Amino acid sequence: MSLNSQLIFDSKIGKIKIVGSDSGIEEISLENAKGDSSKEIPFCLVEGRNQLEEYFKGERKEFDLKLNPKGTDFQNRVWAELLKIPFGQTTSYLKLSEKLGDVKAIRAVGGANGKNKIAIVIPCHRVIGSDGKLVGYAGGLWRKQWLLDHEKASFQMKMFF
């Protein structure tokens, strides 16, 4: 079992920390990105930074990264559904619950969404309230709004060219 390394870099929404090992990325966090990058950084972390930088430049809509999310079976099912939300679009917690086959699981879906440690790449920012309002985001609602605006602008720009 290899030890986790971290890579910290500046982005348009603040410092981002990517944590993982040769087994894959386990965390991309937008808060508490303190400290220094590890001396030895696995390729998947460097590739994660490169793809995120492309995303922030509006050059990337999909990620192709080696991920190693840590969660329960239910959380992993929710995160798999998050990966299906198209770039530049949103869904609600209720619709996610329906896709998972249990409309009563809306709170559990919200909880699993909140435990997603691989921000942006597993796009929990694309989940909003049924009323269209922004609710909950570990990186702060202003970052969630920024990400949604960024994707909407990039999506519209690509459609016209």
N, CA, C and O of each residue as an XYZ file, in Angstrom:
644
protein
N       0.848     -1.186      0.000
C       0.000      0.000      0.000
C       0.886      1.239      0.000
O       1.746      1.396      0.867
N       0.674      2.106     -0.965
C       1.505      3.298     -1.044
C       0.907      4.427     -0.211
O      -0.308      4.524     -0.040
N       1.784      5.267      0.296
C       1.349      6.392      1.108
C       0.776      7.489      0.231
O       1.162      7.636     -0.928
N      -0.150      8.260      0.793
C      -0.744      9.365      0.053
C       0.216     10.540     -0.046
O       0.973     10.828      0.881
N       0.168     11.198     -1.166
C       0.904     12.430     -1.405
C      -0.119     13.529     -1.618
O      -1.303     13.258     -1.818
N       0.339     14.764     -1.575
C      -0.562     15.869     -1.870
C       0.117     16.858     -2.794
O       1.330     17.064     -2.757
N      -0.719     17.460     -3.625
C      -0.272     18.486     -4.552
C      -1.190     19.676     -4.343
O      -2.410     19.544     -4.432
N      -0.615     20.834     -4.066
C      -1.402     22.045     -3.818
C      -1.055     23.063     -4.891
O       0.116     23.298     -5.189
N      -2.099     23.671     -5.472
C      -1.863     24.677     -6.508
C      -2.931     25.757     -6.445
O      -4.001     25.567     -5.867
N      -2.616     26.895     -7.052
C      -3.540     28.025     -7.095
C      -4.475     27.879     -8.289
O      -4.075     27.426     -9.362
N      -5.728     28.270     -8.081
C      -6.716     28.245     -9.159
C      -7.519     29.536     -9.106
O      -7.287     30.390     -8.250
N      -8.451     29.669    -10.015
C      -9.311     30.854    -10.068
C     -10.246     30.950     -8.870
O     -10.821     32.008     -8.616
N     -10.405     29.845     -8.127
C     -11.292     29.859     -6.963
C     -10.527     29.587     -5.676
O     -11.110     29.162     -4.679
N      -9.229     29.831     -5.700
C      -8.404     29.642     -4.511
C      -7.513     28.417     -4.632
O      -7.456     27.762     -5.672
N      -6.832     28.134     -3.556
C      -5.937     26.977     -3.538
C      -6.734     25.679     -3.594
O      -7.797     25.548     -2.987
N      -6.194     24.737     -4.334
C      -6.800     23.413     -4.447
C      -5.776     22.390     -4.000
O      -4.596     22.474     -4.342
N      -6.247     21.421     -3.227
C      -5.383     20.334     -2.762
C      -5.874     19.029     -3.378
O      -7.052     18.686     -3.287
N      -4.948     18.309     -4.007
C      -5.242     16.992     -4.562
C      -4.452     15.982     -3.742
O      -3.242     16.127     -3.566
N      -5.138     14.956     -3.239
C      -4.510     13.936     -2.399
C      -4.738     12.576     -3.033
O      -5.823     12.291     -3.540
N      -3.718     11.745     -3.003
C      -3.863     10.394     -3.515
C      -2.532      9.682     -3.578
O      -1.528     10.131     -3.024
N      -2.553      8.567     -4.265
C      -1.362      7.726     -4.415
C      -1.388      7.150     -5.828
O      -2.192      7.560     -6.665
N      -0.501      6.200     -6.078
C      -0.515      5.534     -7.380
C      -1.843      4.821     -7.624
O      -2.166      4.494     -8.765
N      -2.618      4.576     -6.560
C      -3.931      3.923     -6.686
C      -4.990      4.870     -7.232
O      -6.053      4.424     -7.663
N      -4.712      6.177     -7.220
C      -5.657      7.144     -7.754
C      -5.886      8.321     -6.831
O      -5.381      8.364     -5.709
N      -6.655      9.272     -7.323
C      -6.992     10.481     -6.567
C      -8.087     10.146     -5.560
O      -9.122      9.586     -5.918
N      -7.847     10.496     -4.291
C      -8.821     10.262     -3.226
C      -9.519     11.542     -2.790
O     -10.604     11.501     -2.208
N      -8.896     12.670     -3.073
C      -9.466     13.925     -2.601
C      -9.037     15.076     -3.494
O      -7.876     15.179     -3.890
N      -9.997     15.940     -3.802
C      -9.724     17.241     -4.397
C     -10.528     18.218     -3.554
O     -11.755     18.265     -3.639
N      -9.824     18.997     -2.742
C     -10.539     19.887     -1.833
C     -10.250     21.342     -2.158
O      -9.161     21.709     -2.598
N     -11.269     22.152     -1.924
C     -11.211     23.571     -2.238
C     -11.005     24.405     -0.988
O     -10.802     25.616     -1.075
N     -11.055     23.778      0.160
C     -10.848     24.476      1.418
C      -9.732     23.778      2.169
O      -9.439     22.606      1.933
N      -9.130     24.501      3.058
C      -8.065     23.945      3.905
C      -6.890     23.416      3.091
O      -6.229     22.462      3.503
N      -6.629     24.023      1.949
C      -5.497     23.600      1.125
C      -4.244     24.288      1.656
O      -3.711     25.216      1.049
N      -3.796     23.802      2.805
C      -2.631     24.394      3.446
C      -1.477     23.416      3.395
O      -1.656     22.218      3.176
N      -0.299     23.952      3.599
C       0.881     23.111      3.596
C       1.579     23.171      2.253
O       1.315     24.041      1.422
N       2.459     22.236      2.071
C       3.246     22.187      0.848
C       2.934     20.913      0.087
O       2.447     19.932      0.649
N       3.220     20.951     -1.183
C       3.087     19.739     -1.986
C       4.140     18.745     -1.535
O       5.214     19.130     -1.073
N       3.827     17.465     -1.672
C       4.768     16.404     -1.320
C       5.983     16.467     -2.242
O       5.924     17.023     -3.338
N       7.072     15.890     -1.777
C       8.289     15.860     -2.601
C       8.114     14.927     -3.799
O       8.529     15.249     -4.913
N       7.502     13.783     -3.563
C       7.236     12.840     -4.653
C       5.737     12.829     -4.918
O       4.936     12.528     -4.033
N       5.381     13.157     -6.133
C       3.966     13.276     -6.491
C       3.638     12.270     -7.579
O       4.249     12.292     -8.648
N       2.666     11.373     -7.318
C       2.269     10.399     -8.346
C       1.729     11.089     -9.597
O       1.187     12.192     -9.532
N       1.888     10.427    -10.717
C       1.449     10.958    -12.007
C      -0.025     11.355    -11.990
O      -0.396     12.376    -12.569
N      -0.876     10.552    -11.324
C      -2.313     10.840    -11.363
C      -2.633     12.184    -10.699
O      -3.596     12.842    -11.093
N      -1.856     12.601     -9.713
C      -2.077     13.901     -9.082
C      -1.651     15.037    -10.014
O      -2.342     16.050    -10.122
N      -0.518     14.864    -10.680
C      -0.051     15.866    -11.647
C      -1.066     15.984    -12.783
O      -1.397     17.089    -13.212
N      -1.554     14.852    -13.264
C      -2.556     14.866    -14.334
C      -3.845     15.523    -13.841
O      -4.511     16.229    -14.598
N      -4.195     15.294    -12.578
C      -5.367     15.951    -12.006
C      -5.229     17.465    -12.036
O      -6.159     18.170    -12.426
N      -4.070     17.963    -11.624
C      -3.826     19.404    -11.669
C      -3.903     19.915    -13.112
O      -4.532     20.939    -13.377
N      -3.268     19.205    -14.035
C      -3.268     19.636    -15.437
C      -4.688     19.713    -15.997
O      -5.047     20.686    -16.662
N      -5.492     18.685    -15.726
C      -6.862     18.675    -16.252
C      -7.727     19.742    -15.575
O      -8.577     20.346    -16.230
N      -7.525     19.983    -14.282
C      -8.271     21.046    -13.608
C      -7.888     22.412    -14.170
O      -8.752     23.271    -14.341
N      -6.615     22.621    -14.455
C      -6.199     23.890    -15.061
C      -6.848     24.075    -16.430
O      -7.262     25.183    -16.773
N      -6.940     23.004    -17.213
C      -7.624     23.074    -18.506
C      -9.112     23.403    -18.314
O      -9.683     24.188    -19.070
N      -9.726     22.794    -17.299
C     -11.130     23.063    -16.969
C     -11.318     24.548    -16.665
O     -12.237     25.177    -17.189
N     -10.453     25.107    -15.823
C     -10.581     26.513    -15.456
C     -10.348     27.451    -16.637
O     -10.868     28.566    -16.643
N      -9.583     27.024    -17.629
C      -9.355     27.827    -18.833
C     -10.511     27.676    -19.830
O     -10.539     28.363    -20.851
N     -11.458     26.785    -19.540
C     -12.573     26.545    -20.451
C     -12.221     25.593    -21.575
O     -12.936     25.516    -22.574
N     -11.118     24.862    -21.421
C     -10.652     23.944    -22.467
C     -11.068     22.495    -22.225
O     -10.861     21.648    -23.094
N     -11.642     22.194    -21.080
C     -11.990     20.803    -20.747
C     -13.381     20.760    -20.134
O     -13.704     21.535    -19.234
N     -14.212     19.825    -20.644
C     -15.556     19.620    -20.107
C     -15.682     18.278    -19.404
O     -16.588     18.090    -18.592
N     -14.798     17.355    -19.699
C     -14.836     16.024    -19.078
C     -13.444     15.695    -18.555
O     -12.431     16.108    -19.120
N     -13.423     14.948    -17.471
C     -12.159     14.539    -16.869
C     -11.895     13.072    -17.167
O     -12.817     12.259    -17.231
N     -10.637     12.754    -17.345
C     -10.209     11.379    -17.566
C      -9.074     11.113    -16.576
O      -7.895     11.174    -16.924
N      -9.457     10.820    -15.350
C      -8.493     10.670    -14.266
C      -8.685      9.348    -13.542
O      -9.778      8.782    -13.523
N      -7.617      8.877    -12.957
C      -7.668      7.673    -12.127
C      -8.155      8.097    -10.736
O      -7.434      8.754     -9.984
N      -9.389      7.708    -10.415
C      -9.993      8.090     -9.141
C     -10.032      6.899     -8.193
O     -10.127      5.747     -8.615
N      -9.956      7.208     -6.904
C     -10.020      6.180     -5.873
C     -10.874      6.709     -4.716
O     -10.374      6.925     -3.612
N     -12.189      6.918     -4.989
C     -13.051      7.463     -3.942
C     -13.250      6.463     -2.803
O     -13.327      5.254     -3.020
N     -13.332      6.995     -1.598
C     -13.516      6.164     -0.414
C     -14.895      6.451      0.172
O     -15.152      7.551      0.661
N     -15.781      5.455      0.119
C     -17.117      5.652      0.652
C     -17.871      4.345      0.752
O     -17.371      3.286      0.375
N     -19.088      4.441      1.269
C     -19.947      3.265      1.390
C     -20.487      2.901      0.006
O     -20.317      3.657     -0.950
N     -21.125      1.760     -0.094
C     -21.740      1.362     -1.364
C     -22.754      2.411     -1.819
O     -22.788      2.774     -2.995
N     -23.578      2.900     -0.888
C     -24.585      3.898     -1.243
C     -23.924      5.186     -1.722
O     -24.334      5.754     -2.734
N     -22.903      5.650     -1.002
C     -22.198      6.864     -1.415
C     -21.604      6.693     -2.810
O     -21.694      7.596     -3.642
N     -21.007      5.552     -3.061
C     -20.419      5.308     -4.384
C     -21.483      5.292     -5.481
O     -21.221      5.731     -6.601
N     -22.675      4.794     -5.172
C     -23.769      4.825     -6.147
C     -24.189      6.265     -6.449
O     -24.429      6.624     -7.602
N     -24.274      7.084     -5.396
C     -24.626      8.498     -5.581
C     -23.550      9.183     -6.414
O     -23.865      9.917     -7.351
N     -22.289      8.952     -6.082
C     -21.185      9.600     -6.802
C     -21.158      9.152     -8.264
O     -20.814      9.939     -9.145
N     -21.513      7.915     -8.521
C     -21.580      7.436     -9.907
C     -22.659      8.202    -10.674
O     -22.483      8.511    -11.853
N     -23.772      8.505    -10.011
C     -24.834      9.300    -10.649
C     -24.365     10.729    -10.887
O     -24.709     11.332    -11.904
N     -23.587     11.275     -9.964
C     -23.070     12.629    -10.139
C     -22.226     12.721    -11.407
O     -22.277     13.717    -12.128
N     -21.457     11.679    -11.666
C     -20.597     11.663    -12.851
C     -21.393     11.683    -14.159
O     -20.844     11.989    -15.217
N     -22.676     11.358    -14.083
C     -23.528     11.343    -15.279
C     -24.165     12.704    -15.578
O     -24.771     12.883    -16.634
N     -24.032     13.662    -14.658
C     -24.637     14.982    -14.882
C     -23.790     15.705    -15.920
O     -22.602     15.929    -15.687
N     -24.369     16.073    -17.056
C     -23.588     16.706    -18.122
C     -23.001     18.064    -17.711
O     -23.582     18.796    -16.910
N     -21.872     18.362    -18.265
C     -21.203     19.651    -18.094
C     -22.183     20.768    -18.425
O     -22.892     20.701    -19.429
N     -22.220     21.790    -17.585
C     -23.070     22.945    -17.852
C     -24.523     22.755    -17.489
O     -25.339     23.642    -17.739
N     -24.874     21.600    -16.895
C     -26.257     21.338    -16.518
C     -26.338     21.029    -15.027
O     -25.325     20.748    -14.387
N     -27.536     21.083    -14.486
C     -27.745     20.784    -13.067
C     -28.872     19.774    -12.917
O     -29.637     19.514    -13.846
N     -28.947     19.218    -11.722
C     -30.055     18.350    -11.339
C     -30.364     18.652     -9.880
O     -29.650     19.418     -9.233
N     -31.423     18.051     -9.366
C     -31.799     18.285     -7.969
C     -31.551     17.021     -7.150
O     -31.385     15.925     -7.686
N     -31.532     17.213     -5.844
C     -31.396     16.072     -4.943
C     -32.565     15.104     -5.135
O     -32.383     13.889     -5.065
N     -33.763     15.640     -5.377
C     -34.938     14.800     -5.600
C     -34.772     13.949     -6.852
O     -35.066     12.754     -6.836
N     -34.304     14.559     -7.933
C     -34.116     13.796     -9.171
C     -33.045     12.721     -9.003
O     -33.169     11.625     -9.550
N     -31.991     13.035     -8.246
C     -30.972     12.013     -7.972
C     -31.585     10.850     -7.197
O     -31.313      9.685     -7.490
N     -32.411     11.176     -6.210
C     -33.083     10.131     -5.423
C     -33.944      9.256     -6.321
O     -33.953      8.033     -6.180
N     -34.668      9.880     -7.243
C     -35.513      9.128     -8.164
C     -34.665      8.195     -9.039
O     -35.033      7.041     -9.259
N     -33.539      8.697     -9.531
C     -32.661      7.863    -10.368
C     -32.109      6.677     -9.602
O     -31.852      5.620    -10.178
N     -31.926      6.854     -8.294
C     -31.429      5.768     -7.458
C     -32.552      4.827     -7.013
O     -32.302      3.822     -6.348
N     -33.809      5.168     -7.390
C     -34.929      4.281     -7.129
C     -35.646      4.480     -5.817
O     -36.443      3.627     -5.425
N     -35.389      5.594     -5.111
C     -36.052      5.808     -3.829
C     -36.180      7.302     -3.554
O     -35.235      7.936     -3.083
N     -37.362      7.867     -3.853
C     -37.563      9.302     -3.636
C     -37.449      9.676     -2.162
O     -37.180     10.832     -1.837
N     -37.650      8.716     -1.276
C     -37.542      8.993      0.162
C     -36.090      9.116      0.619
O     -35.824      9.515      1.753
N     -35.166      8.779     -0.253
C     -33.740      8.818      0.114
C     -33.114     10.185     -0.132
O     -31.890     10.305     -0.180
N     -33.934     11.205     -0.287
C     -33.416     12.524     -0.647
C     -32.388     13.041      0.367
O     -31.373     13.616     -0.026
N     -32.639     12.844      1.657
C     -31.672     13.305      2.679
C     -30.394     12.483      2.625
O     -29.299     13.022      2.786
N     -30.525     11.202      2.404
C     -29.338     10.344      2.296
C     -28.517     10.717      1.070
O     -27.287     10.690      1.111
N     -29.196     11.066     -0.024
C     -28.509     11.507     -1.232
C     -27.762     12.813     -0.946
O     -26.612     12.983     -1.349
N     -28.427     13.722     -0.250
C     -27.776     14.977      0.135
C     -26.568     14.734      1.018
O     -25.538     15.390      0.863
N     -26.692     13.791      1.945
C     -25.573     13.453      2.817
C     -24.406     12.865      2.051
O     -23.252     13.212      2.303
N     -24.703     11.974      1.115
C     -23.646     11.362      0.304
C     -22.987     12.410     -0.592
O     -21.772     12.399     -0.789
N     -23.802     13.309     -1.127
C     -23.274     14.385     -1.957
C     -22.294     15.234     -1.142
O     -21.237     15.628     -1.636
N     -22.660     15.506      0.108
C     -21.821     16.304      0.988
C     -20.534     15.606      1.400
O     -19.572     16.265      1.792
N     -20.506     14.301      1.318
C     -19.308     13.549      1.695
C     -18.376     13.293      0.503
O     -17.322     12.675      0.656
N     -18.763     13.763     -0.662
C     -17.917     13.626     -1.840
C     -16.623     14.400     -1.610
O     -16.649     15.616     -1.424
N     -15.503     13.703     -1.624
C     -14.208     14.342     -1.372
C     -13.467     14.683     -2.663
O     -12.356     15.212     -2.612
N     -14.062     14.389     -3.812
C     -13.369     14.645     -5.075
C     -14.136     15.736     -5.832
O     -14.786     15.491     -6.848
N     -14.026     16.958     -5.280
C     -14.759     18.105     -5.817
C     -14.413     18.361     -7.275
O     -13.327     18.017     -7.740
N     -15.328     18.954     -7.967
C     -15.275     19.361     -9.380
C     -15.285     18.145    -10.303
O     -16.131     18.056    -11.193
N     -14.357     17.207    -10.104
C     -14.279     16.034    -10.981
C     -15.509     15.147    -10.794
O     -16.117     14.722    -11.777
N     -15.877     14.865     -9.554
C     -17.178     14.248     -9.259
C     -18.066     15.448     -8.934
O     -18.025     15.961     -7.816
N     -18.869     15.902     -9.901
C     -19.452     17.251     -9.878
C     -20.644     17.456     -8.950
O     -21.769     17.660     -9.407
N     -20.395     17.400     -7.658
C     -21.468     17.635     -6.692
C     -21.973     19.080     -6.755
O     -23.065     19.378     -6.272
N     -21.181     19.974     -7.348
C     -21.623     21.367     -7.491
C     -22.794     21.498     -8.461
O     -23.461     22.533     -8.483
N     -23.051     20.472     -9.257
C     -24.149     20.521    -10.234
C     -25.491     20.118     -9.630
O     -26.492     20.044    -10.344
N     -25.522     19.857     -8.331
C     -26.769     19.473     -7.666
C     -27.298     20.681     -6.898
O     -26.602     21.278     -6.077
N     -28.547     21.019     -7.190
C     -29.190     22.176     -6.564
C     -30.514     21.738     -5.944
O     -30.949     20.599     -6.115
N     -31.137     22.651     -5.231
C     -32.431     22.352     -4.636
C     -33.517     22.236     -5.699
O     -33.362     22.747     -6.808
N     -34.609     21.566     -5.361
C     -35.724     21.392     -6.299
C     -36.313     22.727     -6.738
O     -36.909     22.832     -7.809
N     -36.139     23.751     -5.892
C     -36.648     25.083     -6.209
C     -35.662     25.902     -7.043
O     -35.911     27.073     -7.327
N     -34.551     25.291     -7.433
C     -33.558     25.976     -8.256
C     -32.524     26.757     -7.472
O     -31.627     27.364     -8.057
N     -32.642     26.748     -6.144
C     -31.699     27.505     -5.318
C     -30.456     26.675     -5.013
O     -30.491     25.445     -4.976
N     -29.356     27.395     -4.796
C     -28.129     26.723     -4.386
C     -28.256     26.327     -2.928
O     -28.671     27.122     -2.085
N     -27.896     25.100     -2.649
C     -27.882     24.629     -1.267
C     -26.609     23.836     -1.041
O     -26.165     23.080     -1.905
N     -26.043     24.020      0.116
C     -24.885     23.269      0.558
C     -23.774     23.041     -0.431
O     -24.004     22.540     -1.532
N     -22.569     23.405     -0.045
C     -21.382     23.066     -0.814
C     -20.190     23.231      0.116
O     -19.974     24.305      0.678
N     -19.422     22.169      0.275
C     -18.305     22.179      1.219
C     -17.303     23.286      0.911
O     -16.674     23.822      1.823
N     -17.151     23.631     -0.360
C     -16.218     24.688     -0.747
C     -16.794     26.081     -0.616
O     -16.115     27.059     -0.932
N     -18.028     26.196     -0.157
C     -18.693     27.489     -0.034
C     -19.622     27.734     -1.213
O     -19.309     27.383     -2.350
N     -20.764     28.338     -0.929
C     -21.749     28.581     -1.985
C     -21.218     29.500     -3.081
O     -21.611     29.366     -4.240
N     -20.334     30.428     -2.733
C     -19.799     31.318     -3.767
C     -19.000     30.525     -4.783
O     -19.024     30.852     -5.970
N     -18.274     29.463     -4.337
C     -17.520     28.631     -5.282
C     -18.476     27.808     -6.144
O     -18.254     27.634     -7.342
N     -19.533     27.310     -5.524
C     -20.525     26.540     -6.277
C     -21.114     27.414     -7.382
O     -21.235     26.979     -8.527
N     -21.476     28.641     -7.037
C     -22.036     29.565     -8.033
C     -21.016     29.860     -9.114
O     -21.362     29.913    -10.294
N     -19.748     30.055     -8.725
C     -18.693     30.344     -9.700
C     -18.549     29.175    -10.680
O     -18.476     29.383    -11.891
N     -18.508     27.943    -10.151
C     -18.355     26.759    -11.005
C     -19.523     26.616    -11.971
O     -19.324     26.321    -13.149
N     -20.732     26.823    -11.480
C     -21.906     26.724    -12.353
C     -21.885     27.808    -13.431
O     -22.184     27.534    -14.593
N     -21.534     29.031    -13.051
C     -21.444     30.124    -14.019
C     -20.352     29.843    -15.050
O     -20.538     30.080    -16.244
N     -19.222     29.341    -14.582
C     -18.097     29.016    -15.467
C     -18.506     27.958    -16.493
O     -18.206     28.089    -17.680
N     -19.185     26.918    -16.035
C     -19.613     25.861    -16.952
C     -20.670     26.362    -17.913
O     -20.649     26.021    -19.095
N     -21.584     27.159    -17.424
C     -22.637     27.683    -18.289
C     -22.029     28.552    -19.385
O     -22.412     28.443    -20.550
N     -21.079     29.416    -19.014
C     -20.422     30.290    -19.999
C     -19.603     29.463    -20.983
O     -19.643     29.720    -22.186
N     -18.863     28.479    -20.490
C     -18.046     27.631    -21.375
C     -18.933     26.813    -22.303
O     -18.618     26.654    -23.482
N     -20.044     26.292    -21.775
C     -20.976     25.482    -22.550
C     -21.589     26.313    -23.673
O     -21.644     25.866    -24.819
N     -22.050     27.525    -23.346
C     -22.672     28.390    -24.347
C     -21.655     28.830    -25.381
O     -21.972     28.905    -26.568
N     -20.429     29.123    -24.947
C     -19.393     29.567    -25.862
C     -19.072     28.470    -26.871
O     -18.912     28.756    -28.057
N     -18.976     27.231    -26.425
C     -18.647     26.117    -27.315
C     -19.763     25.863    -28.323
O     -19.495     25.427    -29.442
N     -21.008     26.128    -27.942
C     -22.126     25.868    -28.844
C     -22.130     26.807    -30.043
O     -22.672     26.463    -31.093
N     -21.539     27.976    -29.905
C     -21.576     28.947    -30.975
C     -20.384     28.841    -31.927
O     -20.318     29.564    -32.921
N     -19.453     27.950    -31.627
C     -18.266     27.845    -32.486
C     -18.146     26.493    -33.109
O     -17.203     26.240    -33.859
